[in-house]
Short mmCIF file of C-alpha atoms in Angstrom, two decimals:
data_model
loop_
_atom_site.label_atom_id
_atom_site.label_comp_id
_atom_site.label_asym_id
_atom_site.label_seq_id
_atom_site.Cartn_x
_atom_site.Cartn_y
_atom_site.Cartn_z
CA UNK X 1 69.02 88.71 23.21
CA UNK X 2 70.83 90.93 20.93
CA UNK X 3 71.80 89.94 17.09
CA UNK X 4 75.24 89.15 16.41
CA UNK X 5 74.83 91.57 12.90
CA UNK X 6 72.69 94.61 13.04
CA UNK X 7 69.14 94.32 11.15
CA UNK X 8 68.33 96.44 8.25
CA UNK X 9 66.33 98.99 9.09
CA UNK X 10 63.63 99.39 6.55
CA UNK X 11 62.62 102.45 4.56
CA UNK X 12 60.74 105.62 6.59
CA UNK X 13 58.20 104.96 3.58
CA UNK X 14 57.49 101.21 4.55
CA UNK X 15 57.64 101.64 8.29
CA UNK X 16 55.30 104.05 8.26
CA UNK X 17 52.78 102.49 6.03
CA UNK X 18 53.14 99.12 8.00
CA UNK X 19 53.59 99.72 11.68
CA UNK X 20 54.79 96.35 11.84
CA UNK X 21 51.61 95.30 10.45
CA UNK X 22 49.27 96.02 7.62
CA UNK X 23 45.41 95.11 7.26
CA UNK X 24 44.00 94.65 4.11
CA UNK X 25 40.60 95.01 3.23
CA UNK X 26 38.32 91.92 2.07
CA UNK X 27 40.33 89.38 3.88
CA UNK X 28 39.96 91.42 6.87
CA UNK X 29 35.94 92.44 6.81
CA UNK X 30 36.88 95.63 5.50
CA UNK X 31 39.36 97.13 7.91
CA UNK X 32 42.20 99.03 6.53
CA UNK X 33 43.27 100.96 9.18
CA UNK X 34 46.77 100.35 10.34
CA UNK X 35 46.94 99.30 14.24
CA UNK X 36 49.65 98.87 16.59
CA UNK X 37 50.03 96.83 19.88
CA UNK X 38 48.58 98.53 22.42
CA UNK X 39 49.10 95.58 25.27
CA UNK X 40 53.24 95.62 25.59
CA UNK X 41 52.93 92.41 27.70
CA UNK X 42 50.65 90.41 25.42
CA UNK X 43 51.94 88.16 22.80
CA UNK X 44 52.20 89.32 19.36
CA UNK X 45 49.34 88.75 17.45
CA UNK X 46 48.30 90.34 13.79
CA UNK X 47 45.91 92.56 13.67
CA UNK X 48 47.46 93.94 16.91
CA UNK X 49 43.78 93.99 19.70
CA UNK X 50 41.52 95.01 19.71
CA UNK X 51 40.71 93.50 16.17
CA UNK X 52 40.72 89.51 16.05
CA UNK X 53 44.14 88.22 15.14
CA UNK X 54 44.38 86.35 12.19
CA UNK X 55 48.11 85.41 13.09
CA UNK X 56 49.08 84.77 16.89
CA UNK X 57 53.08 84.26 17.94
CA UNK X 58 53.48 80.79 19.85
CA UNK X 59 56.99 80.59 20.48
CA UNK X 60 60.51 80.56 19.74
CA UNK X 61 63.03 77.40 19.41
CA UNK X 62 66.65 78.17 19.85
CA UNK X 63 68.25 74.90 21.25
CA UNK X 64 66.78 71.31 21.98
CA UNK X 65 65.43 72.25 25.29
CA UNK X 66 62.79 73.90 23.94
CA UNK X 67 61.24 70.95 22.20
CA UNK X 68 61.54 69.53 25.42
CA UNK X 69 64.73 67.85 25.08
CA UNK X 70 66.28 66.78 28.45
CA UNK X 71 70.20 66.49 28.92
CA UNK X 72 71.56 63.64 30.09
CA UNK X 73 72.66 62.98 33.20
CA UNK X 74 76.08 63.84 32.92
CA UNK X 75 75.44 66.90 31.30
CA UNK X 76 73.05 68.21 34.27
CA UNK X 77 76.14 67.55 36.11
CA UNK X 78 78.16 69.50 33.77
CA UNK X 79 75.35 71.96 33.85
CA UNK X 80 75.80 72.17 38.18
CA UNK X 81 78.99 72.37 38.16
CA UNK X 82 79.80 75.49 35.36
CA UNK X 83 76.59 76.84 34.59
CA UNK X 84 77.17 76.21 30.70
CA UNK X 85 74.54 73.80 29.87
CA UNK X 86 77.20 71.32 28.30
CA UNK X 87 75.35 68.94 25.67
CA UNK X 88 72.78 71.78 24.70
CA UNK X 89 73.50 72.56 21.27
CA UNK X 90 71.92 76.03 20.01
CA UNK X 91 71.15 77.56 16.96
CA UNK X 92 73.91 79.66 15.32
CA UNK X 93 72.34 81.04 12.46
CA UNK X 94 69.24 79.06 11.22
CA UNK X 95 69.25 79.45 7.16
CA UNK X 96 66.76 76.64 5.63
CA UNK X 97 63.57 75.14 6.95
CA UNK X 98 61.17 72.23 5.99
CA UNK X 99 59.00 69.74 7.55
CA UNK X 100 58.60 66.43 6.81
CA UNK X 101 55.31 64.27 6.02
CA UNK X 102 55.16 63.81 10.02
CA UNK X 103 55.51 66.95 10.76
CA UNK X 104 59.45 66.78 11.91
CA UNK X 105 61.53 70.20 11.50
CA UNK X 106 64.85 69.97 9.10
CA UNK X 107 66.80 73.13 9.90
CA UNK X 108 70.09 74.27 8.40
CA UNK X 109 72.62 76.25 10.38
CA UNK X 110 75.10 77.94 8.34
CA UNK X 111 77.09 78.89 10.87
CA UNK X 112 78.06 75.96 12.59
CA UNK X 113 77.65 74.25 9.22
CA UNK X 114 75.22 71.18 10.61
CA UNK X 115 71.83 70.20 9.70
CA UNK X 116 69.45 69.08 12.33
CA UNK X 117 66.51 67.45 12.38
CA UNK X 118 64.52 67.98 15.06
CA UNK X 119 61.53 65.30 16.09
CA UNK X 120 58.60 67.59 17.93
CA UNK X 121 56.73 64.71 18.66
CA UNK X 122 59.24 62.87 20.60
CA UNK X 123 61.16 65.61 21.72
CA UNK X 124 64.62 64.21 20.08
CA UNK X 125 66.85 66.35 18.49
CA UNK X 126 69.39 64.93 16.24
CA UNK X 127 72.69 66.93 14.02
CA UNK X 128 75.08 66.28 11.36
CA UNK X 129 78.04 68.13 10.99
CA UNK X 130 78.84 66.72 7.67
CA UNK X 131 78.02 63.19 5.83
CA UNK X 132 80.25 60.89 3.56
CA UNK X 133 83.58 61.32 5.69
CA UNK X 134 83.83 65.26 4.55
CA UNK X 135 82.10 68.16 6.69
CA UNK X 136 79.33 70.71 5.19
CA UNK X 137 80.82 73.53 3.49
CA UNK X 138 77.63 75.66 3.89
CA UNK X 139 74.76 73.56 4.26
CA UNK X 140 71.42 76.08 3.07
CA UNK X 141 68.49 73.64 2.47
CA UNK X 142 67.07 70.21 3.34
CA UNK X 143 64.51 67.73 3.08
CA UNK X 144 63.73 64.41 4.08
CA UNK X 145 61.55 61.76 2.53
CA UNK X 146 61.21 58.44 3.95
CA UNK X 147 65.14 57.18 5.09
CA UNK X 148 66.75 59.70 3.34
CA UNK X 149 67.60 63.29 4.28
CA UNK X 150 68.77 65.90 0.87
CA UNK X 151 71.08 68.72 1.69
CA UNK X 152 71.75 71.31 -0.56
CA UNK X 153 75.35 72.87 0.06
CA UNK X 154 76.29 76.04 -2.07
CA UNK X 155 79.77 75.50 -0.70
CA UNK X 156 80.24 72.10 -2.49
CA UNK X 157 78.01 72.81 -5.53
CA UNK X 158 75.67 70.38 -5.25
CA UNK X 159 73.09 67.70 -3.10
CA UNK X 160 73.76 64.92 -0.98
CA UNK X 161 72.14 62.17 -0.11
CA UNK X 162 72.14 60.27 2.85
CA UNK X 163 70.06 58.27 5.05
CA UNK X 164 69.42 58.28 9.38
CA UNK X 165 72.75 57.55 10.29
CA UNK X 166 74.51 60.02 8.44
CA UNK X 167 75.54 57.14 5.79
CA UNK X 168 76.02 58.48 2.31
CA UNK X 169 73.73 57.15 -0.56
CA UNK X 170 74.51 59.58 -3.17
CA UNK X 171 75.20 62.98 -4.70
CA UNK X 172 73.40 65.07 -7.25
CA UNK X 173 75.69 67.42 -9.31
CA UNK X 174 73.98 67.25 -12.81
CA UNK X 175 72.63 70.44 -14.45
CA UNK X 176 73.90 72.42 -10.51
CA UNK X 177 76.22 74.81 -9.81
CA UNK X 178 75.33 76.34 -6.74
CA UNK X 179 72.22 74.66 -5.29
CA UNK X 180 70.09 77.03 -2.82
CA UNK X 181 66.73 75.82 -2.09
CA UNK X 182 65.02 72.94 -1.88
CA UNK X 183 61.51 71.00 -2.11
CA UNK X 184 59.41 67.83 -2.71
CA UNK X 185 56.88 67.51 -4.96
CA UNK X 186 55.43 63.62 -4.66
CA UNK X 187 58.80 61.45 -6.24
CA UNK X 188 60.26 64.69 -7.66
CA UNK X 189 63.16 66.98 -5.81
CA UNK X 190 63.02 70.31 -7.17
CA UNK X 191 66.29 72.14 -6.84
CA UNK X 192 66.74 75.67 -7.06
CA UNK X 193 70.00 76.86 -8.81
CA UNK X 194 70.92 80.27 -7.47
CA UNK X 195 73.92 80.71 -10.07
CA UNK X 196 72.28 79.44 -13.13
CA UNK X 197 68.88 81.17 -12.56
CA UNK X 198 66.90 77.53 -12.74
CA UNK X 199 65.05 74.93 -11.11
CA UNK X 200 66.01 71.34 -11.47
CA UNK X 201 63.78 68.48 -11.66
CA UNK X 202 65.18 64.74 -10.12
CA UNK X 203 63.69 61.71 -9.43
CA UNK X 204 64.42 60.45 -5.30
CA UNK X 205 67.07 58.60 -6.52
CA UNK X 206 68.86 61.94 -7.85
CA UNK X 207 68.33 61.19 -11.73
CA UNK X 208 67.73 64.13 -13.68
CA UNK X 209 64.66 64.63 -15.00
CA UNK X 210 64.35 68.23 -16.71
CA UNK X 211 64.60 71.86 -15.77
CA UNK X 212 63.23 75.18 -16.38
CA UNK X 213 64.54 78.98 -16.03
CA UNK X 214 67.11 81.23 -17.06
CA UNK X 215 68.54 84.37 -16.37
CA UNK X 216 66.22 87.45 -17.34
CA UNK X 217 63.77 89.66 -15.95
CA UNK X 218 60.71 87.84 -18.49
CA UNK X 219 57.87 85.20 -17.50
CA UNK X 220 59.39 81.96 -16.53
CA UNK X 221 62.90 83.40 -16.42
CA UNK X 222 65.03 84.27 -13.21
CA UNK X 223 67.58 86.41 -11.65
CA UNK X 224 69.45 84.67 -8.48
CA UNK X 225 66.63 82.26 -7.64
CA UNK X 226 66.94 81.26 -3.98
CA UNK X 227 63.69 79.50 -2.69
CA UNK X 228 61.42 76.71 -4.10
CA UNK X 229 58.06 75.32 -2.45
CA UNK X 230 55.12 73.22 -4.14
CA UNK X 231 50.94 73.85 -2.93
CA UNK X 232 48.17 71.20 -2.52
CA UNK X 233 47.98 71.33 -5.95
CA UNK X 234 51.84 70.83 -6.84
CA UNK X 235 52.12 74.09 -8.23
CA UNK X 236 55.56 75.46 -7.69
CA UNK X 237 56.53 78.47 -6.29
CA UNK X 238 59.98 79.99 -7.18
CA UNK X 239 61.17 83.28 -4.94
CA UNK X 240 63.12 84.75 -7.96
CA UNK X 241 65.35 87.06 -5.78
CA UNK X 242 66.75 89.79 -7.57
CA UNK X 243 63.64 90.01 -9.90
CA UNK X 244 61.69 90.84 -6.49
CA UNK X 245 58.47 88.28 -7.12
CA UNK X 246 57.23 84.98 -6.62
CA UNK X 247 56.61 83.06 -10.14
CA UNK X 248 54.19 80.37 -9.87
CA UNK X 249 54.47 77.34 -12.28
CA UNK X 250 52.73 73.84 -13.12
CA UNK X 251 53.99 70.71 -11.72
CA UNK X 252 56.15 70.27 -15.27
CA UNK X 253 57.49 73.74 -15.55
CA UNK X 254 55.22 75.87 -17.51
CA UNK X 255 54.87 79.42 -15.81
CA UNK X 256 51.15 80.40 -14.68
CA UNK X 257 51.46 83.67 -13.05
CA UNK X 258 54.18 86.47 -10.85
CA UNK X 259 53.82 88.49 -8.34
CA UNK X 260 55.42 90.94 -6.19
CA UNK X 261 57.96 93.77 -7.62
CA UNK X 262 60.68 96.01 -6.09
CA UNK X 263 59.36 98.69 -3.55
CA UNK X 264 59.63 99.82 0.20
CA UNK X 265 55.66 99.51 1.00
CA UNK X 266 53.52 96.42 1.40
CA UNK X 267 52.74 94.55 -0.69
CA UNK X 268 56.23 94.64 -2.67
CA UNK X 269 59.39 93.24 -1.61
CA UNK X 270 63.17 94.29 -1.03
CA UNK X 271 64.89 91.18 -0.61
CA UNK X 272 62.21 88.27 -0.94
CA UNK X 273 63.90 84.89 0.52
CA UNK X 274 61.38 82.21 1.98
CA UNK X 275 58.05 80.75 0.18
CA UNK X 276 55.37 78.56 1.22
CA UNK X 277 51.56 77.65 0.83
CA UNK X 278 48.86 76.71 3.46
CA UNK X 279 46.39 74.67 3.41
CA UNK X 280 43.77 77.43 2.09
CA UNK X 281 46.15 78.79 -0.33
CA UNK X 282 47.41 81.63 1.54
CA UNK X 283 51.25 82.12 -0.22
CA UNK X 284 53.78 83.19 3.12
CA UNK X 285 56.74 85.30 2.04
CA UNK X 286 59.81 86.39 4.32
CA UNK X 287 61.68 89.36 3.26
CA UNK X 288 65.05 89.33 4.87
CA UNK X 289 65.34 93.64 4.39
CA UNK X 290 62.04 94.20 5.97
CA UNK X 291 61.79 91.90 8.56
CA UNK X 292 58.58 90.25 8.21
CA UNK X 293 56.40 87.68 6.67
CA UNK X 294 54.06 88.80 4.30
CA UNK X 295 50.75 86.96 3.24
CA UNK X 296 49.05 86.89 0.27
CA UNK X 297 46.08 85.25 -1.64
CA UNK X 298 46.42 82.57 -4.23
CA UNK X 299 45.84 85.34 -6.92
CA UNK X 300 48.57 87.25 -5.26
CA UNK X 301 46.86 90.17 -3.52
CA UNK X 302 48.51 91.31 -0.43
CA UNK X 303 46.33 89.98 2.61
CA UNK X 304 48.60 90.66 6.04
CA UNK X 305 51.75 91.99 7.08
CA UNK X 306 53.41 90.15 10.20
CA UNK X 307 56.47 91.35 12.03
CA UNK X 308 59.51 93.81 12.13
CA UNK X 309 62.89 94.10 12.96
CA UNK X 310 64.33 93.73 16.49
CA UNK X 311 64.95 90.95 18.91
CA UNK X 312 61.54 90.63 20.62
CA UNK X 313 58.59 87.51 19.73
CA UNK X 314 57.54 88.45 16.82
CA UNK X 315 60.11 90.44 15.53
CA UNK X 316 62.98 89.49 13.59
CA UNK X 317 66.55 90.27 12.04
CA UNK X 318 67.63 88.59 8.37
CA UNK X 319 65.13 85.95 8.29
CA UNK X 320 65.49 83.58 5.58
CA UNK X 321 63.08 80.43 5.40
CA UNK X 322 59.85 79.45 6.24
CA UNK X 323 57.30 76.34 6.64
CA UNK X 324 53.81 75.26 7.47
CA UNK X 325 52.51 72.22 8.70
CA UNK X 326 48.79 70.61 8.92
CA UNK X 327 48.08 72.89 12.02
CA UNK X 328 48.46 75.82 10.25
CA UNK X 329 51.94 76.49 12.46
CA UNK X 330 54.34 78.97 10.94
CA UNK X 331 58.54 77.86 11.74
CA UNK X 332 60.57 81.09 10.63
CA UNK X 333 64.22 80.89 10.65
CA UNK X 334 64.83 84.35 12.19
CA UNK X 335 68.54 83.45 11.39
CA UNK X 336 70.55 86.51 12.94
CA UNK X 337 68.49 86.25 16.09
CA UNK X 338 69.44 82.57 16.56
CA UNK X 339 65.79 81.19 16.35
CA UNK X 340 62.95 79.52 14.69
CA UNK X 341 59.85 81.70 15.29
CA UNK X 342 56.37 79.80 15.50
CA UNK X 343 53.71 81.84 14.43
CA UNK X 344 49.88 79.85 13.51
CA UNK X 345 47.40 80.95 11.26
CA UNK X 346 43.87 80.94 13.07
CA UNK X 347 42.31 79.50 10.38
CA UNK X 348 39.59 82.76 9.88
CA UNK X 349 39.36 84.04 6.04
#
């Protein structure tokens, strides 16, 4: 498969120091040499052998059919007779990710301008191309929480409501310009505000509730925030873009801690998009200029290193979002290669 828009290629400085991979000492039992892959036809796995991997590629989702979504009958016909697969949506460019308490994928896809909600356990795979009589502008996160699905679209300024059938319930537009990123946190939506450099705090029924943030380069403020997600603990974390950290908060607001800052090794970041926490407290962050997912401890220390640009498993081109569920499964929207990568932690400290 070849991207439709040519991957950045990262600094000499970083792609030598990672090799598509970097081990860090302590969570690795003291290894800090750098390996690389020395089986072509294995899957990826980080550490590359022989070292145990600590983060093993799965596979890749670009359409329904592999979730194991059969067409229907007319559309194996369809399939026979022109060899296009008719009814078999794909991915165009996969933005925003999130999974729902049963586990259920919500993916964004900003270039057809749909949401999609796809049901692993049942194999269904369901799409909206727009809600309320009017289609999605540019649709760039979702959630869902009980009946009702929340799309954040930058295009239109603001949230939407609506429940399984596509029925609209209600908007959000108070305190938002241009909404980016979205998560739950119990009966709270947070919403991150790319163009006023905040985070927004609703009830489920879209009442405002407070905010936090503005534009700076201080503790607790933000420049172009894009990505929100909330721990175990309901801490939140905040990818504050163009500041090139994560800022970790309490559940109300109050700012506990940053990391991360602007540099072409591990460790720092370029263009930091995607947050989320695991179970153990691992904090998962995709960097859409280097190509990879990087993982760090609660206290922010740089742990692992996963990935690199290209079109292969395991490698990726201007990913954007990312998600965990229970079984330690990793979905990355690898958006210019037209996927959702599934990576899983192996559970080993």
């Amino acid at each position: 498969m070849t991207p439709s828009y040519p991957c950045p290629v990262p600094s000499q400085k970083f792609a030598r120091s990672r090799v598509g991979l970097v081990l860090v000492a302590g969570w690795l039992g003291g290894l800090s040499a750098l390996a690389v892959p020395v089986e072509t036809n294995a899957l990826p796995a980080w550490p590359a052998p022989p070292a145990e991997p600590y983060v093993v590629y799965e596979r890749a989702i670009a359409g329904p059919q592999d979730i194991g979504v059969r067409p229907s009958f007319f559309s194996r016909v369809a399939n026979t007779i022109t060899g296009t697969g008719a009814g078999q949506k794909k991915f165009g460019r996969p933005f925003g990710l999130s999974l729902d308490d049963a586990g259920n994928l919500l993916v964004t896809d900003t270039s057809a301008n749909a949401v999609c909600y796809l049901d692993l356990a049942r194999k269904k795979w369901r799409q909206w191309a727009g809600v309320g009589g009017q289609n999605f502008q540019s649709p760039v996160a979702a959630v869902h929480h009980g009946a009702t699905f929340f799309v954040a679209d930058s295009g239109w300024g603001k949230v939407v409501a609506f429940d399984e059938q596509g029925k609209w319930q209600f908007s959000i537009t108070n305190e938002l310009a241009r909404p980016s990123g979205l998560a739950l946190a119990g009966e709270h939506l947070l919403i991150a505000d790319v163009q006023r450099h905040q985070i927004v705090i609703c009830n489920l029924m879209g009442k405002f509730i407070s905010k936090f943030g503005q534009r700076g380069n201080g503790a607790g403020e933000f420049n172009f925030p894009t990505h929100v997600a909330v721990d175990d603990q309901q801490q939140i974390y905040v990818t504050d873009s163009m500041n090139h950290r994560i800022q970790v908060f309490t559940a109300d607001g109050k700012f506990v801690r940053a990391f991360g800052s602007a540099g072409d090794g591990p460790g720092h970041f370029s263009r930091p998009k995607g947050v989320a926490v695991d179970h153990s407290g691992h904090v998962y962050v995709v960097d859409g200029v280097f190509n990879n997912v990087q993982i760090f401890n609660a206290q922010g220390r740089l742990l692992l290193a996963c990935g690199e640009g290209g079109d292969a498993a395991g490698q990726f081109c201007l990913p954007n979002a990312i998600a965990i569920n229970a079984q330690n499964e990793i979905f990355v929207a690898d958006a210019y290669n037209h996927r959702v990568q599934v990576l899983r932690y192996t559970g080993k400290e």
